Amino acid sequence: MAHITLPREILPADGRFGCGPSKIRAEQLASLAGPGSVLMGTSHRQAPIKSLVGQVRAGLSDLLRLPEGYEIIAGNGGSTAFWDAAAFGLVDTRAQALVFGEFGGKFAAAAKTPWLEAPDVRKADAGSRVAAEPVEGVDVYAWPHNETSTGVSAPVERVAGDEGALTVIDATSAAGGINFSVSQCDVYYFAPQKNLGSDGGLWFAAVSPAAIERIERIAASGRYIPEFLSLKNALDNSRLNQTLNTPAVATLHLLDKQLEWINDNGGLGWASARTRESSSALYEWADSTAYATPFVADPAHRSPVVATIDFDDTVEAAAVAASLRSNGIVDTEPYRKLGRNQLRVATFVSIEPDDVRQLIRCIEYTVDALKG
Ligand SMILES: *Cc1c(COP(=O)(O)O)cnc(C)c1O
């Protein structure tokens, strides 16, 4: 295949469209080398890093408009570590897990343990979604706010189940890019390498008073919980603005800058309008283009932060993604296990809507050139 060189005037200013790790704005990276550099390589047990952790917790509280009694807790290991921490320290006897893609599936797998009853797993085909249903004996209802593998988002709405049942939301690719009300759930957890424009390695969670009560009760119950995965441990350390073991300081600094940027611009309402503008450009383009279709059939299920676009068999999506990559436009490949003739484009808050419109021109140019 001959190399396709995209004309300069249609190139986006920034070619990062991946779903994680995702675009980190130049201003954040510059501040890491500038004012942030005095923090790098210093002790996480001293005041400067503790105050950075405190600032991140305060920034997240502002962003999520935390109601009275909710707290921000943090730990190491990213969202994947949180799944196991939740199985040890949040699920009392049984979870209901909604699975409409890879990430929901991973929580369901983590909730299958020797000390819990088998989870009640509700599945929907990739590209659609399923809703939670109250079931007696279920004490945690869990699903992703945004299923990154398929580009489906689901509302955050408390389940009217048994008294005391918790609603637990994986917000890894949603946090900071989709408006919602945190009072509609008990745990809203995420890692910061997506909309929150930072690097991987840490997890954060907004926890309600009911979730805190659950964490403390299970921790005192005598159940075996490894120290690294103990939410009680994370709660106690977070209140002191620290983590059990050494956190990634650069991740904290980049996150702090992103929170400042989003909050100063108008918070979640502003971020939501911006991601909606970018994703709508892609969905409208796909709807009006003969060879392209939004993968998610129901417009109400389409993610505002991860757009998945199917191609018909006149276009080989993998060739389009490879050609874009050779022009510096990276990570438009679909989720590897989904196995579709598709492009997946992150429209996270850091990504300029104008860059998304340029990307569309680049896709059209590439498809035309490939068709010859
Ligand atoms: C990326 C992602 C994860 C995994 O995050 P890690 O920090 O790599 O563990 C989990 N859930 C969702 C919805 C994601 O998008």
XYZ file of N, CA, C and O and ligand atoms in Angstrom, residues 77-81 83 103 144 146 148 170 172-173 191 193-194, ligand 1:
79
model
N -2.729 1.571 42.090
C -3.082 0.384 41.314
C -4.158 0.612 40.262
O -4.543 -0.327 39.566
N -4.648 1.840 40.120
C -5.632 2.125 39.068
C -6.971 1.460 39.330
O -7.194 0.824 40.376
N -7.889 1.593 38.381
C -9.242 1.054 38.558
C -9.239 -0.459 38.720
O -10.091 -1.028 39.400
N -8.281 -1.111 38.089
C -8.211 -2.570 38.174
C -7.991 -3.016 39.628
O -8.580 -4.008 40.076
N -7.162 -2.274 40.363
C -6.963 -2.590 41.783
C -8.250 -2.326 42.563
O -8.579 -3.048 43.502
N -11.293 -2.805 41.595
C -12.239 -3.928 41.464
C -12.006 -4.955 42.575
O -12.947 -5.420 43.222
N -15.079 -3.758 30.277
C -14.771 -3.245 31.612
C -15.821 -3.658 32.635
O -15.485 -4.064 33.747
N -20.502 0.386 34.615
C -19.677 1.516 34.178
C -20.552 2.688 33.712
O -21.566 2.465 33.034
N -19.457 4.818 31.682
C -19.146 4.810 30.251
C -18.355 3.554 29.941
O -17.287 3.334 30.514
N -15.972 1.920 27.890
C -14.937 2.408 26.976
C -14.698 1.472 25.798
O -14.267 1.898 24.733
N -18.198 2.509 37.953
C -16.875 2.635 37.343
C -16.918 3.843 36.411
O -17.575 3.808 35.370
N -14.171 5.417 35.132
C -12.804 5.669 34.658
C -12.755 6.525 33.396
O -11.937 7.427 33.293
N -13.638 6.243 32.428
C -13.586 7.052 31.197
C -14.666 8.134 31.180
O -14.768 8.883 30.221
N -9.682 5.988 37.471
C -8.253 6.276 37.361
C -8.160 7.537 36.489
O -9.094 7.821 35.732
N -6.312 8.685 33.847
C -5.584 8.809 32.563
C -6.506 8.982 31.360
O -6.101 8.762 30.241
N -7.777 9.367 31.586
C -8.707 9.531 30.456
C -9.189 10.986 30.392
O -8.376 11.860 30.110
C -9.522 2.273 31.260
C -10.616 1.706 32.064
C -10.365 0.882 33.168
C -8.990 0.402 33.528
O -8.248 1.358 34.208
P -6.814 0.959 34.790
O -6.368 2.216 35.490
O -5.948 0.585 33.623
O -6.981 -0.162 35.721
C -11.435 0.443 33.909
N -12.704 0.793 33.597
C -12.982 1.577 32.540
C -14.400 1.930 32.234
C -11.941 2.065 31.744
O -12.221 2.844 30.689
